[in-house]
Amino acid sequence: MKALPLILLVLLCLACVACSAEPGEGAQQAMGTAADPAGLPDLPAGRRAGGLLSTELDGSQTFSRSPLASADGSLLTLSSAEGELAWAIWELPAQDELRYLDFDLSASVAAGEVHLALADFSSGRWELLAPGGTGAVLQLDPLRHSSPGGLMYAAALASGGASADISRLKLLAFHSNAAPSADLQADIAGGDAPLAVQFDASGSADPEGGIERYLWDFEGDGGFELTTFEPVFSHVYQLPGIFNATVAVEDSEGERASASVEINVTLPGNNPPEAVISDSISLGGFAPYTLNTDADNSNAGGDPGDSIVLYEWDFNGDGSWDSSSQQPQVQHLYPYIGDFTLGLRVTDSAGNQALDSSKVRVSVAPQTVATSGQLNSVELAMVQGNPALVYADNDQNMLIYIRALDPLGQTWGAQVTAAGGVEPGDIDLEVVNGVPAISFCNLSSFDLNYVRATTSTGSVWAAPLTLDSTGQTGYRPSLRVINGRPAIAYLSLSSDELRYIRSNDASGLAWPAHQVLDSDGLVGLNQCLFPLGDRPVISYTHQTDQDLLFIEATDADGSAWGSRQVLDSVGAVGGDSHIFLASESGPLLIVYEDETDPGMKKISSNNPLLLNWNQPQRVAEASFGANEISSAIVNGTPALVFNDGQLIYYLHSFDTFANSWSETAEIGSEDSISSLLVCGGDASIAGVDTFFGVGTVSFLRWD
């Protein structure tokens, strides 16, 4: 650092002279000038920038440079020696809208130092900035860094044997620094004290340069014990305990990122304890939720005379222990909704520690939308921007429609009779030509029916139409809009047929005769109709063979169909099926029930022509079956809801191709049909439950 004041004096003199002379002449005069900093002359206005200067320069395009600065193409290299400085100055236009200067620089500072500097015309001095290592973005102040002639000057300096390569300088109007990413590895995860651990953070990176320094917190207590400029460091743990060793990496602009690794240090000759949170798979409820759990199943590891002496709890997963006690029981109030990580740390009498954790989900309590007698079937849809639902009231023999008064489903409107004098079985709700419409099976006459509202919000409904009364038909109707018109796929139970019917018009006012798509065996149960691009497709079940089947139309209307495909024939599968796109750009996905190994499977095709299908994959376990499957795309990835006859479950995929799935979450005790919808960005679920003759329709925003 002793040589830097001298070079700053030289550089400032150079910039002063440069403002009143031609570049070459100014450089020669400055190199021969020796002046006291206190007696520096004012910086003259000099020449005007005009249109001569560029806002982006190669490193080699210097205004002036020392003999130890050399150019190679666009690159400028500063190669200092002991007692000899290497420097370079660049001249750029000073413009109010360009407030940042991006220095693209790499340096070798095994010895000596590399600095950047800006000419400060308000003080008549060079402003020495932080040492340069991998480049920097300098913030400019037009009042200080602009010369009277409308120019600015930047410099790079190397001293004491350091070197630097400058490839580019660029003026910017805006600058957004990307934070670095941190990675930390340890050569050992634990062992007896004293334990030597080598930490390696070399996997850390910065997208705009490199890591400037590493800050180490070996104890995990939030305080940094050490700062290094190298990514590898060793530390010795003298005492037993579980330590969340952390490194914070910092880039040239001070942005940080951190990574941690757990180190378990034990007492020699002593087994570590075991930490166990009781009932960890069923923690959570509706806000405000009071957690009552314990660590009764924790143990001291079997060492004679050892016992658990301390139980510590972290209620929100922030790494701080919020409660400590010698007793294993704990209680905590969660007043707000959210997903929380509950942490437990136990300490035995020898000082050894162990950890356990569990998820706690606190959600909004379900709203009771309607109550009546025996209820069956519920379906959700977004109608004019608000969620709406329809359910079957079998006590009063009618279909009831209700629409929320707001986009989030917080307040619901009055009940409207969509169809009366019917015994509704399976139903489906869809928006058809701007109004809500319902397909349903009338169990009193065993036929297929269709009813539509006459207003866009569903406040008034037309009389139902009977579409098919041939035999016992209309089971499990799947209503979709196909090529601009409503269409329904359904089962004829008396004929064992998969049937399809599509309206003659966009509203469903007139319908032709139905088509039989498949009649080979007991087929057509659990069918799901889906508009795939330019043609309809259907997934369904072969009840005799217990196979999952698939059929696709050969035209846009579904007037002609190809042969059926068997997608899965391993065991008893397809007991319920649901078909949808996993995302806007994702694969076609079918999720279905596996009755042999109770649970849910999925099969997908990434080929838009459906020429090939991937192998079936397990999605979820369901001890009592997976029924009434419903899907939605939540935050860009697929989500599912189903029931097992006792509880409603929810799960979601972690990726757009539905390859990785969350664990199932219990979200209600409704024992009948459930339906899933995205409402306000959240997964929203409707369910019906009949208990001792009282039926309840509930609505819940979940994820």
XYZ file of C-alpha atoms in Angstrom:
703
model
C 0.000 0.000 0.000
C 2.931 2.405 0.443
C 3.320 2.764 -3.315
C -0.353 3.574 -3.920
C -0.383 7.249 -2.823
C 2.382 7.965 -5.317
C 0.600 6.294 -8.205
C -2.651 8.038 -7.294
C -0.820 11.349 -7.399
C 0.632 10.485 -10.797
C -2.742 9.335 -12.145
C -4.555 12.428 -10.942
C -1.922 14.679 -12.453
C -2.337 12.737 -15.665
C -6.124 13.219 -15.637
C -5.719 16.935 -14.806
C -3.400 17.552 -17.726
C -5.506 15.325 -19.997
C -8.493 17.590 -19.522
C -6.595 20.528 -21.052
C -4.422 18.778 -23.646
C -4.452 16.118 -26.313
C -4.191 12.582 -24.935
C -0.678 11.840 -26.097
C 0.761 15.165 -24.960
C -1.004 15.019 -21.609
C 0.351 11.564 -20.908
C 3.925 12.588 -21.588
C 3.655 15.664 -19.353
C 2.008 13.719 -16.536
C 4.692 11.089 -16.426
C 7.297 13.733 -15.860
C 5.290 15.618 -13.248
C 5.858 15.456 -9.524
C 3.446 17.534 -7.430
C 2.293 17.718 -3.825
C -1.317 16.417 -3.547
C -2.268 19.463 -1.482
C -1.186 21.746 -4.295
C -2.955 20.038 -7.190
C -4.272 22.445 -9.804
C -7.977 22.631 -10.501
C -9.232 20.316 -13.184
C -9.832 22.435 -16.285
C -12.862 22.001 -18.494
C -10.729 20.887 -21.443
C -12.300 19.453 -24.570
C -15.908 18.376 -25.019
C -16.802 14.743 -25.392
C -19.025 15.346 -28.384
C -19.763 12.102 -30.228
C -16.199 10.841 -30.216
C -16.377 8.484 -27.267
C -17.982 5.064 -26.921
C -19.880 3.818 -23.845
C -18.129 0.439 -24.210
C -14.377 -0.040 -24.565
C -12.043 -2.971 -24.959
C -9.435 -3.158 -22.248
C -6.735 -2.232 -24.755
C -8.497 1.035 -25.712
C -6.751 3.062 -22.991
C -6.494 6.817 -22.721
C -3.046 6.327 -21.280
C -1.025 3.576 -19.639
C 2.300 2.867 -17.955
C 5.187 0.923 -19.559
C 4.196 -2.159 -17.518
C 0.753 -2.228 -19.214
C 0.629 -4.145 -22.499
C -2.116 -4.797 -25.044
C -2.852 -8.057 -26.834
C -5.806 -7.646 -29.151
C -8.709 -6.396 -27.036
C -7.036 -7.433 -23.756
C -4.902 -5.163 -21.581
C -2.499 -6.740 -19.081
C -1.022 -4.947 -16.060
C 2.181 -6.651 -14.860
C 3.648 -4.899 -11.849
C 6.992 -5.646 -10.254
C 8.343 -5.053 -6.765
C 8.652 -1.247 -6.492
C 7.224 -0.695 -9.972
C 3.545 0.084 -10.605
C 1.486 -0.887 -13.591
C -1.529 1.304 -14.386
C -3.950 2.289 -17.115
C -6.548 5.017 -17.582
C -9.676 4.911 -19.723
C -11.712 7.903 -20.918
C -15.484 7.605 -21.349
C -18.396 10.012 -21.749
C -20.080 11.170 -18.533
C -23.842 10.912 -19.067
C -26.500 11.328 -16.390
C -28.449 8.249 -17.456
C -25.383 5.977 -17.329
C -24.805 5.460 -13.613
C -22.690 2.280 -13.509
C -19.318 1.247 -14.926
C -18.816 -2.483 -15.409
C -15.137 -3.514 -15.136
C -14.500 -6.955 -16.657
C -11.240 -7.827 -14.919
C -9.388 -10.847 -13.594
C -6.406 -10.490 -11.289
C -3.580 -12.519 -9.803
C -2.757 -11.183 -6.348
C -0.514 -13.851 -4.852
C 1.684 -10.861 -4.087
C 0.848 -7.161 -4.129
C -2.549 -5.611 -4.783
C -4.909 -4.588 -7.589
C -7.157 -1.539 -7.200
C -9.678 0.397 -9.251
C -10.076 4.178 -9.126
C -12.348 6.947 -10.414
C -11.357 10.584 -10.978
C -13.300 12.715 -8.476
C -13.516 16.236 -9.944
C -15.331 17.614 -6.898
C -12.326 16.975 -4.633
C -9.565 17.009 -7.231
C -8.476 13.525 -6.166
C -8.580 10.001 -7.393
C -11.159 7.935 -5.518
C -9.525 4.655 -4.604
C -12.084 1.820 -4.615
C -12.175 -1.682 -3.205
C -9.469 -4.057 -4.403
C -10.280 -5.632 -7.743
C -10.202 -9.416 -8.051
C -12.707 -10.691 -10.534
C -14.128 -7.420 -11.763
C -16.629 -5.025 -10.285
C -19.511 -2.718 -11.113
C -18.729 0.822 -9.954
C -21.552 3.231 -9.147
C -21.058 6.677 -10.671
C -22.032 10.078 -9.321
C -22.364 12.654 -12.160
C -21.677 15.509 -9.723
C -18.298 14.058 -8.708
C -17.141 11.894 -11.572
C -17.936 14.196 -14.524
C -15.284 16.610 -15.765
C -16.283 20.127 -16.888
C -15.806 18.840 -20.414
C -18.345 16.046 -19.914
C -15.837 13.204 -19.526
C -15.071 10.606 -16.892
C -11.850 8.738 -16.159
C -11.380 5.297 -14.639
C -8.125 3.617 -13.707
C -6.785 0.216 -12.756
C -3.585 -0.166 -10.719
C -1.401 -3.165 -9.924
C 1.463 -3.041 -7.416
C 3.924 -5.256 -5.563
C 4.103 -7.995 -8.217
C 0.344 -8.334 -8.792
C -1.054 -8.579 -12.309
C -4.458 -8.010 -13.879
C -6.165 -8.588 -17.227
C -8.842 -6.086 -18.277
C -10.990 -7.209 -21.196
C -13.828 -4.667 -21.258
C -15.342 -1.550 -19.695
C -19.004 -0.727 -20.227
C -21.260 2.079 -19.018
C -24.688 0.903 -17.854
C -27.957 2.643 -17.084
C -29.023 -0.031 -14.624
C -27.277 -2.766 -12.688
C -28.752 -5.794 -10.957
C -26.230 -7.973 -9.228
C -26.998 -11.700 -9.239
C -26.313 -13.311 -5.890
C -23.733 -16.103 -5.691
C -24.619 -19.705 -4.944
C -23.084 -21.533 -1.993
C -22.055 -25.160 -1.656
C -20.425 -26.804 1.347
C -19.057 -30.319 1.695
C -17.370 -32.022 4.660
C -14.978 -34.968 4.507
C -16.708 -36.580 7.505
C -20.246 -36.283 8.895
C -19.402 -37.098 12.505
C -17.311 -38.983 14.996
C -15.797 -38.874 18.461
C -14.352 -35.682 19.904
C -11.850 -34.272 19.248
C -13.005 -34.423 15.612
C -11.060 -32.812 12.758
C -13.278 -31.892 9.797
C -12.133 -30.493 6.476
C -14.723 -28.221 4.874
C -14.764 -27.522 1.143
C -16.796 -24.685 -0.373
C -15.148 -24.822 -3.814
C -18.477 -25.788 -5.369
C -19.746 -22.270 -4.697
C -20.024 -19.960 -7.709
C -20.929 -16.441 -8.777
C -22.547 -15.932 -12.213
C -20.887 -12.546 -12.703
C -17.346 -13.286 -11.603
C -16.033 -15.168 -8.624
C -16.252 -15.529 -4.862
C -14.301 -12.813 -3.055
C -14.236 -14.329 0.435
C -15.594 -17.118 2.652
C -17.061 -16.512 6.111
C -17.117 -19.545 8.409
C -19.513 -20.366 11.248
C -18.370 -23.756 12.547
C -20.745 -23.897 15.514
C -23.855 -22.881 13.596
C -24.703 -20.191 16.143
C -24.978 -17.326 13.644
C -21.572 -15.812 14.373
C -18.673 -16.044 11.920
C -15.480 -17.192 13.610
C -13.213 -16.875 10.572
C -12.894 -15.230 7.144
C -10.712 -16.741 4.416
C -10.030 -16.107 0.743
C -9.686 -19.813 -0.004
C -12.615 -22.263 -0.143
C -11.061 -25.097 1.897
C -10.509 -24.978 5.648
C -10.166 -27.451 8.514
C -11.652 -27.155 11.985
C -11.356 -29.325 15.099
C -14.431 -29.884 17.302
C -13.349 -30.461 20.888
C -16.773 -31.037 22.512
C -19.724 -33.299 21.664
C -22.815 -31.885 20.015
C -24.606 -31.446 16.696
C -23.255 -28.465 14.822
C -24.811 -26.868 11.747
C -21.526 -25.755 10.181
C -22.181 -22.894 7.760
C -20.220 -20.993 5.135
C -21.332 -17.654 3.714
C -19.792 -16.807 0.347
C -19.546 -13.183 -0.750
C -19.098 -11.726 -4.229
C -17.347 -8.510 -5.223
C -20.457 -6.428 -4.490
C -21.121 -7.862 -1.054
C -23.992 -10.158 -2.058
C -23.976 -13.337 0.020
C -25.287 -16.863 -0.078
C -24.866 -19.581 2.526
C -24.777 -23.355 2.754
C -24.642 -25.675 5.745
C -23.690 -29.208 6.645
C -24.506 -31.057 9.847
C -21.607 -32.403 11.958
C -22.419 -34.807 14.801
C -19.632 -34.946 17.391
C -19.972 -37.643 20.040
C -18.261 -38.512 23.300
C -15.726 -41.344 22.898
C -17.103 -44.721 23.917
C -20.680 -43.520 24.182
C -23.600 -44.243 21.834
C -25.496 -41.213 20.545
C -29.129 -40.818 21.567
C -32.102 -41.144 19.219
C -34.613 -38.309 18.765
C -38.171 -39.250 17.762
C -41.173 -36.936 17.333
C -44.385 -38.827 18.097
C -47.239 -38.851 15.537
C -44.984 -37.073 13.055
C -47.109 -38.074 10.049
C -50.315 -36.450 11.271
C -49.242 -33.078 12.669
C -51.227 -30.068 11.548
C -54.723 -28.694 11.345
C -56.698 -25.527 10.781
C -55.563 -22.110 12.000
C -55.344 -21.286 14.831
C -53.807 -24.719 15.451
C -52.516 -25.899 18.840
C -49.771 -28.473 18.504
C -49.653 -31.143 21.194
C -46.925 -33.714 20.690
C -44.058 -35.345 22.532
C -40.709 -37.059 22.211
C -41.609 -40.034 24.404
C -40.048 -42.521 21.967
C -36.641 -40.837 22.089
C -33.900 -42.783 23.878
C -30.366 -42.331 25.161
C -28.790 -44.917 22.871
C -28.692 -47.849 25.274
C -25.622 -46.854 27.316
C -25.894 -47.900 30.988
C -26.792 -44.985 33.184
C -27.464 -42.624 30.256
C -30.732 -40.740 29.948
C -32.216 -37.841 27.976
C -31.678 -34.718 30.052
C -32.849 -32.001 27.627
C -35.540 -31.685 24.955
C -35.339 -28.646 22.666
C -37.944 -27.637 20.062
C -37.744 -25.430 16.979
C -41.328 -24.689 15.921
C -40.710 -22.938 12.598
C -37.520 -24.463 11.208
C -35.425 -21.290 11.491
C -32.602 -23.023 13.383
C -33.401 -21.356 16.710
C -34.529 -23.533 19.600
C -37.744 -21.902 20.813
C -38.424 -24.176 23.777
C -36.300 -26.337 26.082
C -37.361 -28.617 28.873
C -36.435 -31.744 30.762
C -39.880 -33.119 29.876
C -40.650 -34.672 26.468
C -44.115 -33.113 26.079
C -44.593 -29.840 24.215
C -47.435 -27.531 23.240
C -47.327 -24.664 20.763
C -49.907 -22.394 19.099
C -49.683 -21.759 15.343
C -51.961 -18.739 14.807
C -51.425 -18.464 11.033
C -51.581 -20.758 8.031
C -48.408 -22.118 6.462
C -46.086 -25.074 6.146
C -43.688 -25.334 9.086
C -40.775 -27.593 9.983
C -40.896 -28.811 13.561
C -37.430 -29.622 14.883
C -36.434 -31.663 17.932
C -32.988 -31.879 19.532
C -32.347 -34.210 22.457
C -29.240 -34.233 24.659
C -28.246 -37.200 26.812
C -26.413 -37.137 30.105
C -23.078 -37.685 28.341
C -23.562 -34.535 26.262
C -24.323 -36.322 22.984
C -27.161 -34.992 20.830
C -29.581 -36.188 18.147
C -32.124 -34.508 15.860
C -35.523 -35.259 14.366
C -37.918 -33.145 12.311
C -41.443 -33.258 10.976
C -43.716 -31.168 8.786
C -46.618 -29.250 10.276
C -49.246 -27.901 7.891
C -51.655 -25.253 9.150
C -54.401 -24.392 6.675
C -57.587 -22.392 6.428
C -60.550 -24.154 7.990
C -63.032 -25.439 5.406
C -66.149 -23.398 4.800
C -69.542 -25.016 5.060
C -71.249 -24.068 1.827
C -74.469 -26.052 2.294
C -76.137 -28.615 4.546
C -79.000 -30.965 3.825
C -79.876 -34.627 4.147
C -78.276 -37.349 2.050
C -75.759 -35.698 -0.286
C -73.819 -37.327 -3.085
C -71.390 -36.047 -5.726
C -69.839 -32.587 -5.983
C -68.086 -30.841 -8.873
C -66.207 -27.521 -9.071
C -65.670 -25.049 -11.925
C -64.681 -21.411 -12.338
C -67.735 -19.475 -13.526
C -67.286 -15.824 -14.511
C -64.104 -15.597 -12.424
C -65.543 -17.079 -9.232
C -65.587 -20.695 -8.028
C -68.905 -22.494 -8.363
C -70.049 -25.978 -7.423
C -72.913 -28.344 -8.022
C -73.928 -31.214 -5.767
C -76.550 -33.941 -5.739
C -79.186 -33.726 -3.002
C -80.749 -37.182 -2.938
C -83.143 -36.354 -0.101
C -84.850 -33.631 -2.120
C -84.199 -35.211 -5.546
C -82.514 -32.205 -7.104
C -79.247 -30.778 -8.356
C -78.139 -27.714 -6.376
C -75.827 -25.068 -7.864
C -73.998 -22.435 -5.785
C -71.538 -19.777 -6.966
C -69.156 -17.814 -4.746
C -69.510 -14.037 -4.576
C -65.752 -13.428 -4.798
C -62.780 -14.911 -6.722
C -61.364 -16.653 -3.628
C -64.525 -18.418 -2.550
C -64.677 -16.645 0.812
C -68.389 -15.842 0.571
C -70.998 -17.916 -1.238
C -74.280 -16.949 -2.842
C -77.719 -18.465 -2.587
C -78.500 -22.028 -3.568
C -80.108 -22.415 -7.002
C -81.995 -25.501 -8.183
C -80.367 -26.552 -11.440
C -82.657 -29.559 -11.908
C -85.572 -30.754 -9.778
C -87.612 -33.935 -9.718
C -84.573 -36.042 -10.540
C -82.496 -38.545 -8.622
C -79.015 -37.415 -9.584
C -76.161 -39.881 -9.515
C -72.779 -39.061 -11.069
C -72.445 -35.452 -12.269
C -69.995 -33.252 -14.155
C -69.862 -29.431 -14.310
C -68.384 -27.448 -17.213
C -68.669 -23.946 -18.674
C -70.285 -24.320 -22.112
C -70.563 -21.348 -24.465
C -70.171 -18.913 -21.557
C -72.676 -20.483 -19.143
C -72.401 -23.327 -16.603
C -73.761 -26.699 -17.724
C -74.140 -30.110 -16.047
C -74.264 -33.652 -17.323
C -75.758 -36.209 -14.931
C -77.204 -39.673 -14.638
C -80.842 -39.709 -13.484
C -81.026 -42.805 -11.310
C -84.830 -42.771 -11.245
C -84.997 -43.462 -14.996
C -81.410 -44.616 -15.645
C -80.745 -42.186 -18.482
C -78.234 -39.500 -19.479
C -79.273 -35.881 -18.907
C -77.879 -32.441 -19.701
C -78.930 -29.107 -18.224
C -77.555 -25.618 -18.813
C -77.996 -22.232 -17.196
C -79.591 -19.387 -19.130
C -77.415 -16.757 -17.409
C -73.633 -16.499 -17.337
C -73.450 -16.759 -13.526
C -75.899 -19.675 -13.254
C -78.666 -17.792 -11.457
C -81.369 -19.296 -13.738
C -81.436 -22.732 -15.371
C -83.324 -24.239 -18.310
C -85.204 -27.521 -18.172
C -83.013 -30.652 -18.358
C -82.678 -32.555 -21.643
C -82.654 -36.343 -21.829
C -79.868 -37.276 -24.258
C -79.873 -41.082 -24.046
C -82.482 -43.381 -22.529
C -81.470 -46.604 -24.261
C -81.202 -49.136 -21.442
C -79.564 -48.307 -18.140
C -77.203 -45.620 -19.290
C -75.536 -42.302 -18.415
C -73.200 -43.681 -15.753
C -70.086 -41.629 -14.903
C -70.703 -38.885 -17.514
C -67.588 -36.890 -18.462
C -68.545 -33.505 -19.958
C -66.064 -31.464 -22.019
C -66.165 -28.910 -24.805
C -64.919 -30.644 -27.970
C -64.199 -28.469 -31.008
C -66.526 -25.737 -29.746
C -69.459 -27.945 -28.729
C -70.326 -29.864 -25.539
C -69.667 -33.606 -25.650
C -70.084 -36.420 -23.125
C -68.448 -39.824 -22.696
C -70.395 -42.256 -20.499
C -71.213 -45.894 -19.722
C -74.233 -47.905 -20.712
C -74.431 -50.414 -17.903
C -77.075 -52.628 -19.506
C -75.161 -52.889 -22.801
C -71.623 -52.795 -21.358
C -70.719 -50.033 -23.798
C -68.544 -46.940 -23.827
C -70.678 -44.271 -25.482
C -69.986 -40.786 -26.835
C -72.338 -38.003 -27.818
C -71.594 -34.465 -29.089
C -74.086 -31.632 -29.468
C -75.232 -30.213 -32.791
C -74.619 -26.682 -31.527
C -72.312 -24.701 -29.239
C -74.777 -24.494 -26.345
C -76.087 -28.047 -26.232
C -79.639 -27.215 -27.293
C -79.928 -30.162 -29.727
C -78.152 -33.518 -29.707
C -77.826 -36.370 -32.221
C -77.909 -40.086 -31.486
C -75.018 -41.456 -29.462
C -72.034 -43.402 -30.797
C -70.792 -46.708 -29.393
C -67.011 -46.553 -29.117
C -66.274 -49.880 -27.404
C -68.479 -52.847 -26.518
C -65.906 -55.617 -26.112
C -66.567 -56.821 -22.557
C -67.665 -54.727 -19.613
C -66.052 -51.470 -20.687
C -66.574 -47.764 -20.139
C -66.563 -47.517 -16.367
C -64.535 -44.640 -14.876
C -64.158 -42.924 -18.243
C -62.628 -39.467 -18.608
C -63.014 -37.373 -21.777
C -60.285 -34.879 -22.672
C -59.740 -32.446 -25.593
C -56.171 -33.124 -26.713
C -55.184 -30.514 -29.268
C -57.258 -31.160 -32.384
C -59.105 -34.300 -31.249
C -60.841 -35.850 -28.226
C -59.374 -38.779 -26.275
C -60.828 -40.977 -23.514
C -59.304 -43.076 -20.757
C -61.522 -45.786 -19.286
C -61.599 -49.208 -17.623
C -62.161 -52.752 -18.848
C -63.986 -54.094 -15.839
C -63.847 -57.727 -16.958
C -60.086 -57.811 -17.505
C -59.437 -54.992 -14.986
C -57.213 -53.119 -17.450
C -56.643 -49.422 -18.127
C -57.770 -48.579 -21.680
C -57.373 -45.578 -23.977
C -59.053 -44.534 -27.214
C -58.627 -41.478 -29.430
C -60.685 -39.922 -32.192
C -59.326 -39.578 -35.706
C -60.997 -36.206 -36.283
C -61.670 -33.012 -34.345
C -65.347 -33.713 -33.611
C -65.052 -37.317 -32.471
C -67.218 -38.614 -35.327
C -64.667 -41.368 -36.021
C -62.462 -43.242 -33.546
C -59.479 -45.559 -33.674
C -59.022 -48.871 -31.909
C -58.605 -49.009 -28.166
C -55.181 -49.377 -26.553
C -54.377 -51.348 -23.411
C -52.083 -49.112 -21.345
C -51.753 -51.176 -18.157
C -52.836 -54.765 -17.525
C -50.698 -55.596 -14.488
C -53.078 -56.634 -11.724
C -56.433 -54.962 -11.209
C -55.969 -51.378 -12.421
C -58.046 -48.520 -13.774
C -60.683 -48.669 -11.039
C -60.827 -44.901 -11.435
C -58.987 -42.878 -14.075
C -58.442 -39.220 -14.812
C -56.716 -37.793 -17.896
C -55.150 -34.349 -18.274
C -52.085 -32.444 -19.455
C -49.396 -32.279 -16.770
C -48.651 -28.664 -17.801
C -49.037 -26.436 -20.831
C -45.878 -27.947 -22.310
C -45.883 -31.215 -20.367
C -47.004 -34.720 -21.286
C -50.476 -36.190 -21.497
C -51.008 -37.846 -18.144
C -53.443 -40.472 -16.898
C -53.676 -41.176 -13.173
C -55.646 -44.230 -12.107
C -56.381 -46.610 -9.261
C -54.379 -49.761 -8.565
C -56.661 -52.171 -6.744
C -54.167 -55.051 -6.458
C -51.595 -52.980 -4.579
C -53.923 -50.292 -3.233
C -52.819 -46.890 -4.392
C -52.573 -44.662 -7.418
C -50.439 -44.979 -10.572
C -49.763 -42.753 -13.548
C -48.826 -43.283 -17.169
C -47.773 -40.560 -19.598
C -47.003 -39.928 -23.243
C -44.570 -37.237 -24.351
C -45.484 -37.842 -27.991
C -48.258 -35.512 -29.265
C -49.358 -38.272 -31.668
C -49.616 -40.735 -28.753
C -47.493 -43.247 -30.621
C -45.779 -44.440 -27.477
C -46.382 -44.424 -23.720
C -43.933 -44.411 -20.841
C -43.921 -47.191 -18.270
C -46.523 -46.876 -15.475
C -45.224 -45.287 -12.294
C -46.430 -45.412 -8.704
C -47.734 -42.051 -7.467
C -49.250 -42.633 -4.030
C -50.234 -45.264 -1.498
C -53.913 -45.567 -0.606
C -54.777 -48.410 1.743
C -58.521 -48.213 1.040
C -58.332 -47.335 -2.648
C -58.051 -44.160 -4.742
C -61.487 -42.983 -5.861
C -62.948 -39.865 -7.460
C -59.585 -38.598 -8.714
C -59.550 -34.935 -9.689
C -56.672 -32.822 -11.012
C -55.541 -29.237 -11.501
C -52.338 -27.422 -12.452
C -51.182 -25.567 -9.329
C -48.220 -23.179 -9.655
C -47.204 -24.806 -12.924
C -47.210 -28.450 -11.786
C -49.977 -31.051 -11.526
C -51.862 -31.657 -8.298
C -54.359 -34.384 -7.401
C -57.125 -34.953 -4.923
C -58.809 -38.296 -4.235
C -60.656 -40.133 -1.493
C -60.434 -43.638 -0.103
C -63.997 -43.802 1.166
C -62.962 -42.380 4.530
C -60.682 -39.393 3.979
C -59.828 -36.913 1.237
C -56.147 -36.717 0.272
C -54.104 -34.154 -1.636
C -50.689 -34.401 -3.306
C -48.749 -32.457 -5.906
C -45.886 -33.052 -8.302
C -42.541 -31.294 -7.903
C -41.973 -31.042 -11.671
C -43.945 -30.331 -14.844
C -43.458 -33.879 -16.131
C -44.993 -35.390 -12.977
C -41.995 -37.597 -12.259
C -41.639 -36.710 -8.573
C -44.542 -36.373 -6.142
C -45.117 -35.137 -2.618
C -46.432 -37.308 0.159
C -50.212 -37.447 0.459
C -51.772 -35.021 2.910
C -55.025 -35.719 4.755
C -57.277 -32.722 4.301
C -60.746 -33.774 5.417
C -63.058 -36.477 6.620
C -65.526 -36.161 3.763
C -66.337 -39.730 2.769
C -67.862 -39.186 -0.645
C -66.807 -37.369 -3.812
C -64.269 -34.546 -3.934
C -63.284 -32.092 -6.667
C -60.154 -29.964 -7.222
C -59.866 -26.463 -8.698
C -57.300 -23.646 -8.788
C -58.725 -20.578 -7.071
C -56.648 -17.449 -6.460
C -53.518 -19.458 -7.290
C -54.281 -22.014 -4.575
C -55.503 -25.584 -4.806
C -59.142 -25.439 -3.739
C -61.186 -28.493 -2.870
C -64.883 -29.209 -2.494
C -66.103 -32.302 -0.666
C -69.347 -33.776 0.635
C -69.815 -35.711 3.840
C -72.944 -37.354 5.203
C -72.873 -38.211 8.892
C -75.942 -39.629 10.685
C -78.230 -38.389 7.923
C -76.830 -34.829 7.817
C -74.949 -33.922 4.653
C -72.376 -31.118 4.452
C -70.794 -29.506 1.403
C -67.415 -27.932 2.258
C -64.970 -25.724 0.355
C -61.305 -25.453 1.292
C -58.381 -23.466 -0.151
C -55.391 -25.664 0.554
C -52.069 -25.217 -1.221
